[in-house]
Amino acid sequence: MTRQRQGMAAAVAAYAAWGLFPLYWPLLKPAAVGEILAHRVAWSAVVAVLLAAVWRRGPAIKAVLRSPARLGLMSLAAVLVGANWGIYIWAVNADKVVETSLGYFITPLVTIALGVVFMGERLRRAQWAAVALGLVAVVVLTVGYDTVPWTALSLAGTFATYGALKKKANVPALEGFTIETAVLFLPAVVAVTAFQATGSGTFVDRGPSHALLLAGAGLVTAVPLLCFGAAVVRMPLSLLGMVQYLAPVFQFVLGVLLFDEPMPLARWLGFLLVWAAVVVLLTDSWRQHIRHRKQTPGGTPAQVGRTAPPPRGAPGPGTPAAARDALLEAR
């Protein structure tokens, strides 16, 4: 198997795992959303520290900690990723899996919008068309849901803003994951302790299998990260950005077929518009990828992927590198 095929296999494994997350969180009931989130953060921090120690990332982490500006950005990113995780867990356990998939389908559109508003980025025609389709889709879905799809918009908003902060902080994925979970570790431990002290916690009282499932939230978070880390060094980031849509596709299929969530006509129309926007973005990204390969003499696909310009416009939160870092921890 070639190096790029190995990368593709690892990428598919990572995004498929993220797409199958809706199968895991219901297993943790009757734990409340707050308790599940606290355990996910705490055990993720443990796993992250172990990985950082094994891969000897200590010096890089210390360099970030010595920079107040970068540490501040990472702390804000930690709050956002915690919020994103909490919204996602609540939505899955509240039978809103389809709406979570919508959130991750429209995240690239929100990321592009942030790039225009806050970074002054200039978009190509295809990108403007995709954003316009996304806006129309939100209007149609508002009709379909009889309310604004706040869950999807909240997931997309926290995710996209998190990506922008990660881009500005410029911290590698594992180092960032370790710092963010470390920032949230103490509040998470306090929350777990409070749940147990008030009698509403389930970690001790529901048997060893339930305790292992709660603790396993950290491992479930880390495994896709490891697969993604293997993929990112073996394949072009522009191609990797395309694979990201596997996760919301899996979530959508689970929501409709397994969890039997309702899909009236207006919702189907809204999703069709969102998917049309995704196709426009993917087509534009692929064209930019091919164009850059032709303009890079002697560059291998993997080399081009690591140095490729953003497939969605000028540098900013919409770049593949930002998507690479942001998509790691916000699942």
Short mmCIF file of C-alpha atoms in Angstrom, two decimals, residues 11-258:
data_model
loop_
_atom_site.label_atom_id
_atom_site.label_comp_id
_atom_site.label_asym_id
_atom_site.label_seq_id
_atom_site.Cartn_x
_atom_site.Cartn_y
_atom_site.Cartn_z
CA ALA A 11 -8.36 9.56 7.36
CA VAL A 12 -11.42 7.46 6.57
CA ALA A 13 -11.00 5.66 9.90
CA ALA A 14 -10.77 8.98 11.77
CA TYR A 15 -13.78 10.63 10.17
CA ALA A 16 -15.83 7.43 10.28
CA ALA A 17 -15.14 7.22 14.02
CA TRP A 18 -16.25 10.83 14.48
CA GLY A 19 -19.32 10.09 12.39
CA LEU A 20 -20.20 7.12 14.60
CA PHE A 21 -19.97 9.13 17.83
CA PRO A 22 -23.80 9.25 18.10
CA LEU A 23 -23.69 5.54 18.89
CA TYR A 24 -21.46 6.06 21.94
CA TRP A 25 -22.94 8.88 23.99
CA PRO A 26 -26.38 7.22 24.54
CA LEU A 27 -24.53 4.27 26.12
CA LEU A 28 -23.55 6.59 28.98
CA LYS A 29 -27.13 7.19 30.13
CA PRO A 30 -28.42 7.74 32.78
CA ALA A 31 -25.42 10.03 33.30
CA ALA A 32 -26.40 13.66 32.75
CA VAL A 33 -24.86 15.66 29.91
CA GLY A 34 -22.74 17.64 32.38
CA GLU A 35 -21.31 14.51 33.94
CA ILE A 36 -20.56 12.94 30.54
CA LEU A 37 -18.83 16.12 29.40
CA ALA A 38 -16.79 16.35 32.62
CA HIS A 39 -15.60 12.76 32.25
CA ARG A 40 -14.81 13.24 28.58
CA VAL A 41 -12.65 16.28 29.36
CA ALA A 42 -10.91 14.71 32.36
CA TRP A 43 -10.07 11.40 30.71
CA SER A 44 -9.14 13.10 27.44
CA ALA A 45 -6.63 15.18 29.39
CA VAL A 46 -5.13 12.01 30.87
CA VAL A 47 -4.83 10.39 27.44
CA ALA A 48 -3.43 13.59 25.91
CA VAL A 49 -0.71 13.89 28.55
CA LEU A 50 0.27 10.26 28.04
CA LEU A 51 0.46 10.72 24.26
CA ALA A 52 2.46 13.93 24.64
CA ALA A 53 4.88 12.14 26.96
CA VAL A 54 5.29 9.14 24.62
CA TRP A 55 5.83 11.39 21.59
CA ARG A 56 8.04 13.78 23.59
CA ARG A 57 6.03 16.91 22.95
CA GLY A 58 6.92 18.46 26.31
CA PRO A 59 9.32 21.14 24.95
CA ALA A 60 6.76 22.30 22.37
CA ILE A 61 4.04 22.51 25.04
CA LYS A 62 6.33 24.48 27.36
CA ALA A 63 7.04 26.94 24.54
CA VAL A 64 3.30 27.66 24.23
CA LEU A 65 2.92 28.01 28.00
CA ARG A 66 5.70 30.64 28.03
CA SER A 67 3.76 32.76 25.51
CA PRO A 68 0.88 34.61 27.27
CA ALA A 69 -0.74 35.54 23.95
CA ARG A 70 -0.77 31.99 22.59
CA LEU A 71 -1.81 30.55 25.94
CA GLY A 72 -4.68 33.04 26.08
CA LEU A 73 -5.86 32.02 22.63
CA MET A 74 -5.62 28.35 23.55
CA SER A 75 -7.60 28.96 26.74
CA LEU A 76 -10.39 30.60 24.73
CA ALA A 77 -10.22 27.71 22.29
CA ALA A 78 -10.55 25.30 25.22
CA VAL A 79 -13.76 27.01 26.36
CA LEU A 80 -15.16 26.80 22.85
CA VAL A 81 -14.26 23.15 22.35
CA GLY A 82 -15.81 22.35 25.74
CA ALA A 83 -18.99 24.13 24.68
CA ASN A 84 -18.97 22.31 21.35
CA TRP A 85 -18.57 18.94 23.04
CA GLY A 86 -21.34 19.73 25.51
CA ILE A 87 -23.78 20.86 22.80
CA TYR A 88 -23.00 17.79 20.74
CA ILE A 89 -23.48 15.31 23.60
CA TRP A 90 -26.74 17.00 24.61
CA ALA A 91 -28.02 17.00 21.03
CA VAL A 92 -27.25 13.32 20.46
CA ASN A 93 -28.93 12.29 23.72
CA ALA A 94 -31.89 14.57 22.90
CA ASP A 95 -32.53 12.80 19.56
CA LYS A 96 -31.13 15.62 17.42
CA VAL A 97 -28.53 13.60 15.53
CA VAL A 98 -29.72 14.88 12.14
CA GLU A 99 -29.32 18.45 13.32
CA THR A 100 -25.78 17.75 14.55
CA SER A 101 -24.93 16.52 11.05
CA LEU A 102 -26.33 19.76 9.67
CA GLY A 103 -24.04 21.68 12.02
CA TYR A 104 -20.93 19.99 10.69
CA PHE A 105 -22.10 20.27 7.07
CA ILE A 106 -22.41 24.05 7.39
CA THR A 107 -19.28 24.56 9.49
CA PRO A 108 -17.05 25.21 6.43
CA LEU A 109 -19.54 27.86 5.27
CA VAL A 110 -19.44 29.57 8.67
CA THR A 111 -15.64 29.35 8.62
CA ILE A 112 -15.57 31.08 5.23
CA ALA A 113 -17.93 33.79 6.51
CA LEU A 114 -15.66 34.40 9.50
CA GLY A 115 -12.72 34.74 7.16
CA VAL A 116 -14.53 37.44 5.19
CA VAL A 117 -15.83 39.37 8.20
CA PHE A 118 -12.84 39.22 10.53
CA MET A 119 -9.86 38.50 8.28
CA GLY A 120 -10.83 40.52 5.22
CA GLU A 121 -10.49 37.49 2.96
CA ARG A 122 -11.59 37.65 -0.66
CA LEU A 123 -13.69 34.81 -1.97
CA ARG A 124 -13.96 33.23 -5.37
CA ARG A 125 -17.30 33.04 -7.14
CA ALA A 126 -17.80 29.41 -6.18
CA GLN A 127 -17.30 30.26 -2.53
CA TRP A 128 -19.82 33.10 -2.67
CA ALA A 129 -22.28 30.72 -4.33
CA ALA A 130 -21.75 28.13 -1.60
CA VAL A 131 -22.30 30.67 1.17
CA ALA A 132 -25.46 31.95 -0.55
CA LEU A 133 -26.79 28.39 -0.84
CA GLY A 134 -26.03 27.86 2.83
CA LEU A 135 -27.97 30.96 3.86
CA VAL A 136 -30.98 29.91 1.80
CA ALA A 137 -30.73 26.44 3.33
CA VAL A 138 -30.87 27.86 6.87
CA VAL A 139 -34.04 29.79 5.96
CA VAL A 140 -35.65 26.68 4.49
CA LEU A 141 -34.62 24.58 7.49
CA THR A 142 -36.02 27.20 9.85
CA VAL A 143 -39.36 26.57 8.19
CA GLY A 144 -38.79 22.80 8.36
CA TYR A 145 -37.97 22.84 12.07
CA ASP A 146 -40.61 25.52 12.86
CA THR A 147 -37.76 27.34 14.57
CA VAL A 148 -34.21 28.42 13.87
CA PRO A 149 -31.93 25.33 13.95
CA TRP A 150 -30.05 26.67 16.95
CA THR A 151 -28.29 23.39 17.72
CA ALA A 152 -26.73 23.18 14.26
CA LEU A 153 -25.83 26.87 14.23
CA SER A 154 -24.31 26.63 17.72
CA LEU A 155 -22.19 23.64 16.74
CA ALA A 156 -21.05 25.36 13.55
CA GLY A 157 -20.42 28.69 15.29
CA THR A 158 -18.37 27.28 18.18
CA PHE A 159 -16.50 24.96 15.81
CA ALA A 160 -15.64 27.65 13.26
CA THR A 161 -14.60 30.20 15.90
CA TYR A 162 -12.52 27.54 17.59
CA GLY A 163 -10.79 26.89 14.29
CA ALA A 164 -10.07 30.58 13.84
CA LEU A 165 -8.48 30.78 17.30
CA LYS A 166 -6.42 27.66 16.59
CA LYS A 167 -5.24 29.18 13.33
CA LYS A 168 -4.16 32.37 15.08
CA ALA A 169 -2.44 30.53 17.94
CA ASN A 170 -0.61 28.28 15.44
CA VAL A 171 -0.17 25.36 17.85
CA PRO A 172 0.21 21.80 16.46
CA ALA A 173 -2.67 19.42 16.96
CA LEU A 174 -1.45 17.17 19.79
CA GLU A 175 0.13 20.04 21.70
CA GLY A 176 -3.08 22.03 21.34
CA PHE A 177 -5.22 19.09 22.39
CA THR A 178 -3.08 18.59 25.49
CA ILE A 179 -3.15 22.27 26.51
CA GLU A 180 -6.89 22.66 25.91
CA THR A 181 -7.86 19.60 27.92
CA ALA A 182 -5.39 20.63 30.65
CA VAL A 183 -7.10 24.05 30.86
CA LEU A 184 -10.45 22.32 31.34
CA PHE A 185 -9.13 19.50 33.54
CA LEU A 186 -9.58 21.12 36.97
CA PRO A 187 -13.16 22.34 36.30
CA ALA A 188 -13.96 18.87 34.97
CA VAL A 189 -12.62 17.14 38.09
CA VAL A 190 -14.54 19.59 40.29
CA ALA A 191 -17.70 18.82 38.31
CA VAL A 192 -17.20 15.05 38.59
CA THR A 193 -16.63 15.41 42.35
CA ALA A 194 -19.73 17.60 42.70
CA PHE A 195 -21.89 15.11 40.83
CA GLN A 196 -20.73 12.31 43.12
CA ALA A 197 -21.03 14.39 46.30
CA THR A 198 -24.62 15.40 45.53
CA GLY A 199 -25.68 11.85 44.70
CA SER A 200 -26.43 12.61 41.05
CA GLY A 201 -23.20 11.10 39.75
CA THR A 202 -23.20 7.67 38.13
CA PHE A 203 -19.49 6.84 37.94
CA VAL A 204 -19.41 4.85 41.18
CA ASP A 205 -22.99 3.68 41.55
CA ARG A 206 -23.75 2.07 38.18
CA GLY A 207 -21.21 -0.72 38.16
CA PRO A 208 -17.79 -1.21 36.57
CA SER A 209 -19.06 -1.41 32.97
CA HIS A 210 -20.65 2.03 33.22
CA ALA A 211 -17.54 3.45 34.87
CA LEU A 212 -15.40 2.04 32.07
CA LEU A 213 -17.69 3.57 29.45
CA LEU A 214 -17.39 6.99 31.09
CA ALA A 215 -13.61 6.66 31.33
CA GLY A 216 -13.54 5.35 27.77
CA ALA A 217 -14.75 8.75 26.54
CA GLY A 218 -11.13 9.87 26.70
CA LEU A 219 -9.92 6.97 24.59
CA VAL A 220 -12.81 7.38 22.14
CA THR A 221 -11.71 11.00 21.73
CA ALA A 222 -8.04 10.07 21.26
CA VAL A 223 -8.29 7.18 18.77
CA PRO A 224 -9.58 9.31 15.86
CA LEU A 225 -6.91 11.85 16.77
CA LEU A 226 -4.21 9.20 16.31
CA CYS A 227 -5.68 8.10 12.97
CA PHE A 228 -5.90 11.70 11.84
CA GLY A 229 -2.31 12.33 12.87
CA ALA A 230 -1.24 9.40 10.71
CA ALA A 231 -3.28 10.70 7.78
CA VAL A 232 -2.10 14.29 7.91
CA VAL A 233 1.53 13.41 7.17
CA ARG A 234 0.71 10.99 4.37
CA MET A 235 -1.74 12.80 2.10
CA PRO A 236 -2.47 16.29 0.75
CA LEU A 237 -4.40 18.45 3.17
CA SER A 238 -6.68 19.59 0.36
CA LEU A 239 -7.79 15.98 -0.10
CA LEU A 240 -8.01 15.49 3.64
CA GLY A 241 -10.37 18.44 3.84
CA MET A 242 -12.70 16.67 1.43
CA VAL A 243 -12.80 13.51 3.54
CA GLN A 244 -14.10 15.55 6.51
CA TYR A 245 -17.64 15.34 5.12
CA LEU A 246 -17.73 11.63 5.92
CA ALA A 247 -18.47 12.46 9.55
CA PRO A 248 -21.69 14.44 9.00
CA VAL A 249 -22.77 11.97 6.32
CA PHE A 250 -22.51 9.13 8.83
CA GLN A 251 -24.35 11.21 11.43
CA PHE A 252 -27.14 12.01 8.99
CA VAL A 253 -27.58 8.35 8.02
CA LEU A 254 -27.64 7.28 11.67
CA GLY A 255 -30.17 9.98 12.55
CA VAL A 256 -32.55 9.07 9.73
CA LEU A 257 -32.19 5.29 9.49
CA LEU A 258 -31.20 4.15 12.99
#
